[in-house]
Amino acid sequence: MQDNMNWLEFLISERVLLLDGIYQTIYVSLIALFYSLIGGLLVGFIRCIPNKISAFISRIYLESFRIIPLIVWLFAAFFLIPRFMGRGFSSEASAIWVFTLWGSAEIGELVKGAIQSLPTIQRESALALGLSKTQLYMYILIPQAVRRLIPTVINMATRIIKTTSMLDFVGVIEIVARSRQIIERTVEPFIIWSFVFFFFFFLCYPLTLWSRHLEKKFR
Amino acid sequence: MNLNVDYMISIIPLMTSAATYTIKITVLGVFFSFLIGIAGNIVYYYKIPFLSGFFKGYTEISRNTPIIAQLFFLFFGLPQVGITLSGFVCGVIALSFLGGSYMVEALRSGIESVSKIQKESGFALALSKTQILVYIILPQALRTSLQGLFANVIFLLRESSLIGAIAVPELMHVARSEISMFFRTEEVLLMLTFYYIILIAPISIFFTFLEKRLRYAR
Amino acid sequence: MELRNITKSFGDKKVLDKVNLNVKEGSAIVILGPSGCGKSTLLRCINGLEKTDDGELVFNNIKYGDEKTNWRNIRGQIGMVFQSYELYPHMNVLDNLLLSPTKVQKRDKNEVKEMAISLLKRVGLDDRLKSYPHQLSGGQKQRIAIVRALCMNPKLMLFDEVTASIDPEMVYEVLQVIRDLKNEGMTMIIVTHEMGFAKSASDHVIFMDSGNIVEQSSPNDFFSNPKEERTKQFLNKFLHL
């Protein structure tokens, strides 16, 4: 960097790479969130089925993500999936697969928690009022479950955003990767890493606030 | 897929020393996180004016930024302004910074779960605010927040895998180096998984056991 | 104990409005009234759990309740028992009883232990020293809560609806303890819904409504010849039970 540039001018001069990194981070987060929601709903329902075998399998599925760090999973996927699926599988795709599996596990637990937290009394009184089981689910239980879920899902979105920061190690070019490229060229680690730090904060903090606001609202 | 078992056995010393490193760094991180957790709750309990706001701000920043960003800032960013810290120290600081806020929150929920009237009965018996904290609130709060505290410990153990990003010889980093040198991906990954399981699973089981025992003791 | 012009509001709501009360040593005062009339708040003002907005608190002819008050001192002389017993669940009975006298009044542990055991004997629970609260019934817990307050050697005891959370069968045990205490000369202020107890065990009955003392008289006068209209309405509700 030239001596006559201050930090703001420096950031602006690097904006192309920075914005690309930001875009990728948000893009991957959104896709992962989307697929995780779908997967999570599935997993959540499966977890609620009183079948012992399905409970056991899903338990193992969950615990394996709780014990083995996500980066290890990403690494495994990065190296092993292309071997089995042929070279057409990009690093982004592997990453999304892992994120989805992880996200589905986590959201699945949230879904299960939401479903099981609905008081049974409401179920019984609704049945006593003559609602059919479908109506019970559609008009009472599901809206209630969704209300409890939304803040936790927003929280999960925050976690996904933060977790994308490790994708750099498996070759996904998001904000951290771009930052390293910039630093290699211009050697301004303090400014760049401060920027990255604040970027994540200003992305996640509003989401956190929103989730808290919704939590209060839905009580 | 044929695995070279001899190779796997040959890297056991390497992986074990890396695991030890991981344990060292995590234990320190957990320790300082816990200290921060207690400090934060003391501040909240006595409603110390400036520090309460400080801890709230700290919690927000710590929970809304990824550990990678914190690590890189500490390890790569700080030297540029003259503060150079070793990889180990950066790792501990980052883990403590991140873990501290989670510990504060876990303890805080435990403390708040102790009903207001319990405190009041303590006051009615002429106990001081500190005595109430030590004899009445903390014993109950610790039992309640135990699950959250344990979950945080396991969380920090997992996050330690990312500290390898700044080239400290913890498990993940060592595994990666090994793969990049000898290309025996499956063997190393298997060993890596194995090591994480024997690191985390016993702790998890131990914690669950402790939890159940303490619940009966009430 | 004397309360002069005690006033307190919670936000816009005035909960106590210039309440005056005089409690002579050795007497048992019962406070009756509908929910929300301020009787619990009044009790809590006496030992500082609520701060008064205006008015004076006088104990043993000494004014207290302002910023200079040493509350721990006052609370060591005024004992309070709560509706929810509030025994400490993580300690056994003995530790519950020993905690305050040893830590606050700095008394010798064995001396307190002896006192605790003799008090427990009088309420019939001396075999429960090592039990934990979750092993006890509501009536037992409340009697122990009373003993815990008594271990501090208070000069005044406050009872805040102490039988409200107890099964009807066990209410008698607790009331008996309070009755015995009264016969020994303990000064006490009791907030309760137990009309029979109020009639038979008190020296003075006070009826409160909406933050004011509506009527106060001796138990006989109060129940047989209520003067105020509100008092009559209130008593009628109980006669119909």
PDB file of N, CA and C in Angstrom, chain A residues 1 5-20 22 175 179 182-183 185-186 188-199:
ATOM      1  N   MET A   1       0.842  -1.191   0.000  1.00  0.00           N
ATOM      2  CA  MET A   1       0.000   0.000   0.000  1.00  0.00           C
ATOM      3  C   MET A   1       0.874   1.237   0.000  1.00  0.00           C
ATOM      4  N   MET A   5      -2.173   6.412   1.478  1.00  0.00           N
ATOM      5  CA  MET A   5      -3.541   5.898   1.567  1.00  0.00           C
ATOM      6  C   MET A   5      -3.857   5.586   3.012  1.00  0.00           C
ATOM      7  N   ASN A   6      -5.025   5.938   3.466  1.00  0.00           N
ATOM      8  CA  ASN A   6      -5.408   5.499   4.807  1.00  0.00           C
ATOM      9  C   ASN A   6      -6.212   4.196   4.687  1.00  0.00           C
ATOM     10  N   TRP A   7      -6.663   3.684   5.819  1.00  0.00           N
ATOM     11  CA  TRP A   7      -7.262   2.359   5.787  1.00  0.00           C
ATOM     12  C   TRP A   7      -8.511   2.304   4.940  1.00  0.00           C
ATOM     13  N   LEU A   8      -9.289   3.366   4.954  1.00  0.00           N
ATOM     14  CA  LEU A   8     -10.532   3.346   4.198  1.00  0.00           C
ATOM     15  C   LEU A   8     -10.260   3.301   2.708  1.00  0.00           C
ATOM     16  N   GLU A   9      -9.313   4.133   2.299  1.00  0.00           N
ATOM     17  CA  GLU A   9      -8.974   4.140   0.874  1.00  0.00           C
ATOM     18  C   GLU A   9      -8.414   2.795   0.457  1.00  0.00           C
ATOM     19  N   PHE A  10      -7.667   2.199   1.358  1.00  0.00           N
ATOM     20  CA  PHE A  10      -7.100   0.897   1.031  1.00  0.00           C
ATOM     21  C   PHE A  10      -8.205  -0.131   0.798  1.00  0.00           C
ATOM     22  N   LEU A  11      -9.168  -0.163   1.734  1.00  0.00           N
ATOM     23  CA  LEU A  11     -10.262  -1.107   1.588  1.00  0.00           C
ATOM     24  C   LEU A  11     -11.015  -0.868   0.286  1.00  0.00           C
ATOM     25  N   ILE A  12     -11.245   0.389  -0.021  1.00  0.00           N
ATOM     26  CA  ILE A  12     -11.978   0.696  -1.244  1.00  0.00           C
ATOM     27  C   ILE A  12     -11.185   0.250  -2.462  1.00  0.00           C
ATOM     28  N   SER A  13      -9.867   0.376  -2.374  1.00  0.00           N
ATOM     29  CA  SER A  13      -9.072  -0.012  -3.535  1.00  0.00           C
ATOM     30  C   SER A  13      -9.117  -1.520  -3.742  1.00  0.00           C
ATOM     31  N   GLU A  14      -9.393  -2.262  -2.687  1.00  0.00           N
ATOM     32  CA  GLU A  14      -9.458  -3.710  -2.813  1.00  0.00           C
ATOM     33  C   GLU A  14     -10.884  -4.218  -2.931  1.00  0.00           C
ATOM     34  N   ARG A  15     -11.773  -3.307  -3.197  1.00  0.00           N
ATOM     35  CA  ARG A  15     -13.185  -3.670  -3.045  1.00  0.00           C
ATOM     36  C   ARG A  15     -13.616  -4.820  -3.936  1.00  0.00           C
ATOM     37  N   VAL A  16     -12.999  -4.960  -5.091  1.00  0.00           N
ATOM     38  CA  VAL A  16     -13.459  -6.016  -5.998  1.00  0.00           C
ATOM     39  C   VAL A  16     -13.359  -7.381  -5.338  1.00  0.00           C
ATOM     40  N   LEU A  17     -12.168  -7.680  -4.840  1.00  0.00           N
ATOM     41  CA  LEU A  17     -11.993  -8.979  -4.202  1.00  0.00           C
ATOM     42  C   LEU A  17     -12.815  -9.105  -2.935  1.00  0.00           C
ATOM     43  N   LEU A  18     -12.839  -8.021  -2.161  1.00  0.00           N
ATOM     44  CA  LEU A  18     -13.581  -8.076  -0.897  1.00  0.00           C
ATOM     45  C   LEU A  18     -15.060  -8.324  -1.152  1.00  0.00           C
ATOM     46  N   LEU A  19     -15.609  -7.576  -2.104  1.00  0.00           N
ATOM     47  CA  LEU A  19     -17.030  -7.751  -2.365  1.00  0.00           C
ATOM     48  C   LEU A  19     -17.319  -9.141  -2.896  1.00  0.00           C
ATOM     49  N   ASP A  20     -16.403  -9.665  -3.711  1.00  0.00           N
ATOM     50  CA  ASP A  20     -16.614 -11.019  -4.209  1.00  0.00           C
ATOM     51  C   ASP A  20     -16.622 -12.007  -3.056  1.00  0.00           C
ATOM     52  N   ILE A  22     -17.377 -11.380   0.045  1.00  0.00           N
ATOM     53  CA  ILE A  22     -18.611 -11.186   0.819  1.00  0.00           C
ATOM     54  C   ILE A  22     -19.763 -11.884   0.119  1.00  0.00           C
ATOM     55  N   ILE A 175     -14.860 -14.980   1.823  1.00  0.00           N
ATOM     56  CA  ILE A 175     -14.209 -13.751   2.272  1.00  0.00           C
ATOM     57  C   ILE A 175     -12.840 -14.009   2.896  1.00  0.00           C
ATOM     58  N   SER A 179      -9.398 -12.567   1.506  1.00  0.00           N
ATOM     59  CA  SER A 179      -8.571 -11.733   2.371  1.00  0.00           C
ATOM     60  C   SER A 179      -7.133 -12.203   2.353  1.00  0.00           C
ATOM     61  N   ILE A 182      -5.487 -10.988  -0.758  1.00  0.00           N
ATOM     62  CA  ILE A 182      -5.151  -9.569  -0.712  1.00  0.00           C
ATOM     63  C   ILE A 182      -3.905  -9.345   0.130  1.00  0.00           C
ATOM     64  N   ILE A 183      -3.853 -10.035   1.254  1.00  0.00           N
ATOM     65  CA  ILE A 183      -2.740  -9.813   2.170  1.00  0.00           C
ATOM     66  C   ILE A 183      -1.432 -10.296   1.560  1.00  0.00           C
ATOM     67  N   ARG A 185      -0.608 -10.090  -1.386  1.00  0.00           N
ATOM     68  CA  ARG A 185      -0.152  -9.104  -2.344  1.00  0.00           C
ATOM     69  C   ARG A 185       0.245  -7.792  -1.685  1.00  0.00           C
ATOM     70  N   THR A 186      -0.539  -7.348  -0.704  1.00  0.00           N
ATOM     71  CA  THR A 186      -0.342  -6.003  -0.207  1.00  0.00           C
ATOM     72  C   THR A 186       0.158  -5.930   1.236  1.00  0.00           C
ATOM     73  N   GLU A 188      -1.169  -6.102   4.355  1.00  0.00           N
ATOM     74  CA  GLU A 188      -1.829  -5.220   5.323  1.00  0.00           C
ATOM     75  C   GLU A 188      -2.763  -6.067   6.194  1.00  0.00           C
ATOM     76  N   PRO A 189      -2.177  -7.022   6.923  1.00  0.00           N
ATOM     77  CA  PRO A 189      -3.045  -7.955   7.661  1.00  0.00           C
ATOM     78  C   PRO A 189      -3.936  -7.288   8.694  1.00  0.00           C
ATOM     79  N   PHE A 190      -3.423  -6.257   9.349  1.00  0.00           N
ATOM     80  CA  PHE A 190      -4.211  -5.661  10.424  1.00  0.00           C
ATOM     81  C   PHE A 190      -5.509  -5.084   9.886  1.00  0.00           C
ATOM     82  N   ILE A 191      -5.387  -4.300   8.831  1.00  0.00           N
ATOM     83  CA  ILE A 191      -6.598  -3.669   8.290  1.00  0.00           C
ATOM     84  C   ILE A 191      -7.565  -4.722   7.767  1.00  0.00           C
ATOM     85  N   ILE A 192      -7.008  -5.670   7.003  1.00  0.00           N
ATOM     86  CA  ILE A 192      -7.892  -6.644   6.369  1.00  0.00           C
ATOM     87  C   ILE A 192      -8.577  -7.521   7.398  1.00  0.00           C
ATOM     88  N   TRP A 193      -7.817  -8.046   8.350  1.00  0.00           N
ATOM     89  CA  TRP A 193      -8.462  -8.930   9.324  1.00  0.00           C
ATOM     90  C   TRP A 193      -9.418  -8.173  10.229  1.00  0.00           C
ATOM     91  N   SER A 194      -9.112  -6.911  10.511  1.00  0.00           N
ATOM     92  CA  SER A 194     -10.086  -6.116  11.264  1.00  0.00           C
ATOM     93  C   SER A 194     -11.360  -5.987  10.456  1.00  0.00           C
ATOM     94  N   PHE A 195     -11.192  -5.758   9.154  1.00  0.00           N
ATOM     95  CA  PHE A 195     -12.354  -5.626   8.291  1.00  0.00           C
ATOM     96  C   PHE A 195     -13.188  -6.899   8.315  1.00  0.00           C
ATOM     97  N   VAL A 196     -12.507  -8.033   8.163  1.00  0.00           N
ATOM     98  CA  VAL A 196     -13.230  -9.308   8.158  1.00  0.00           C
ATOM     99  C   VAL A 196     -13.971  -9.513   9.475  1.00  0.00           C
ATOM    100  N   PHE A 197     -13.263  -9.202  10.551  1.00  0.00           N
ATOM    101  CA  PHE A 197     -13.848  -9.320  11.882  1.00  0.00           C
ATOM    102  C   PHE A 197     -15.145  -8.525  11.969  1.00  0.00           C
ATOM    103  N   PHE A 198     -15.060  -7.265  11.570  1.00  0.00           N
ATOM    104  CA  PHE A 198     -16.248  -6.421  11.668  1.00  0.00           C
ATOM    105  C   PHE A 198     -17.318  -6.822  10.660  1.00  0.00           C
ATOM    106  N   PHE A 199     -16.869  -7.316   9.515  1.00  0.00           N
ATOM    107  CA  PHE A 199     -17.856  -7.771   8.528  1.00  0.00           C
ATOM    108  C   PHE A 199     -18.762  -8.829   9.130  1.00  0.00           C
TER     109      PHE A 199
END
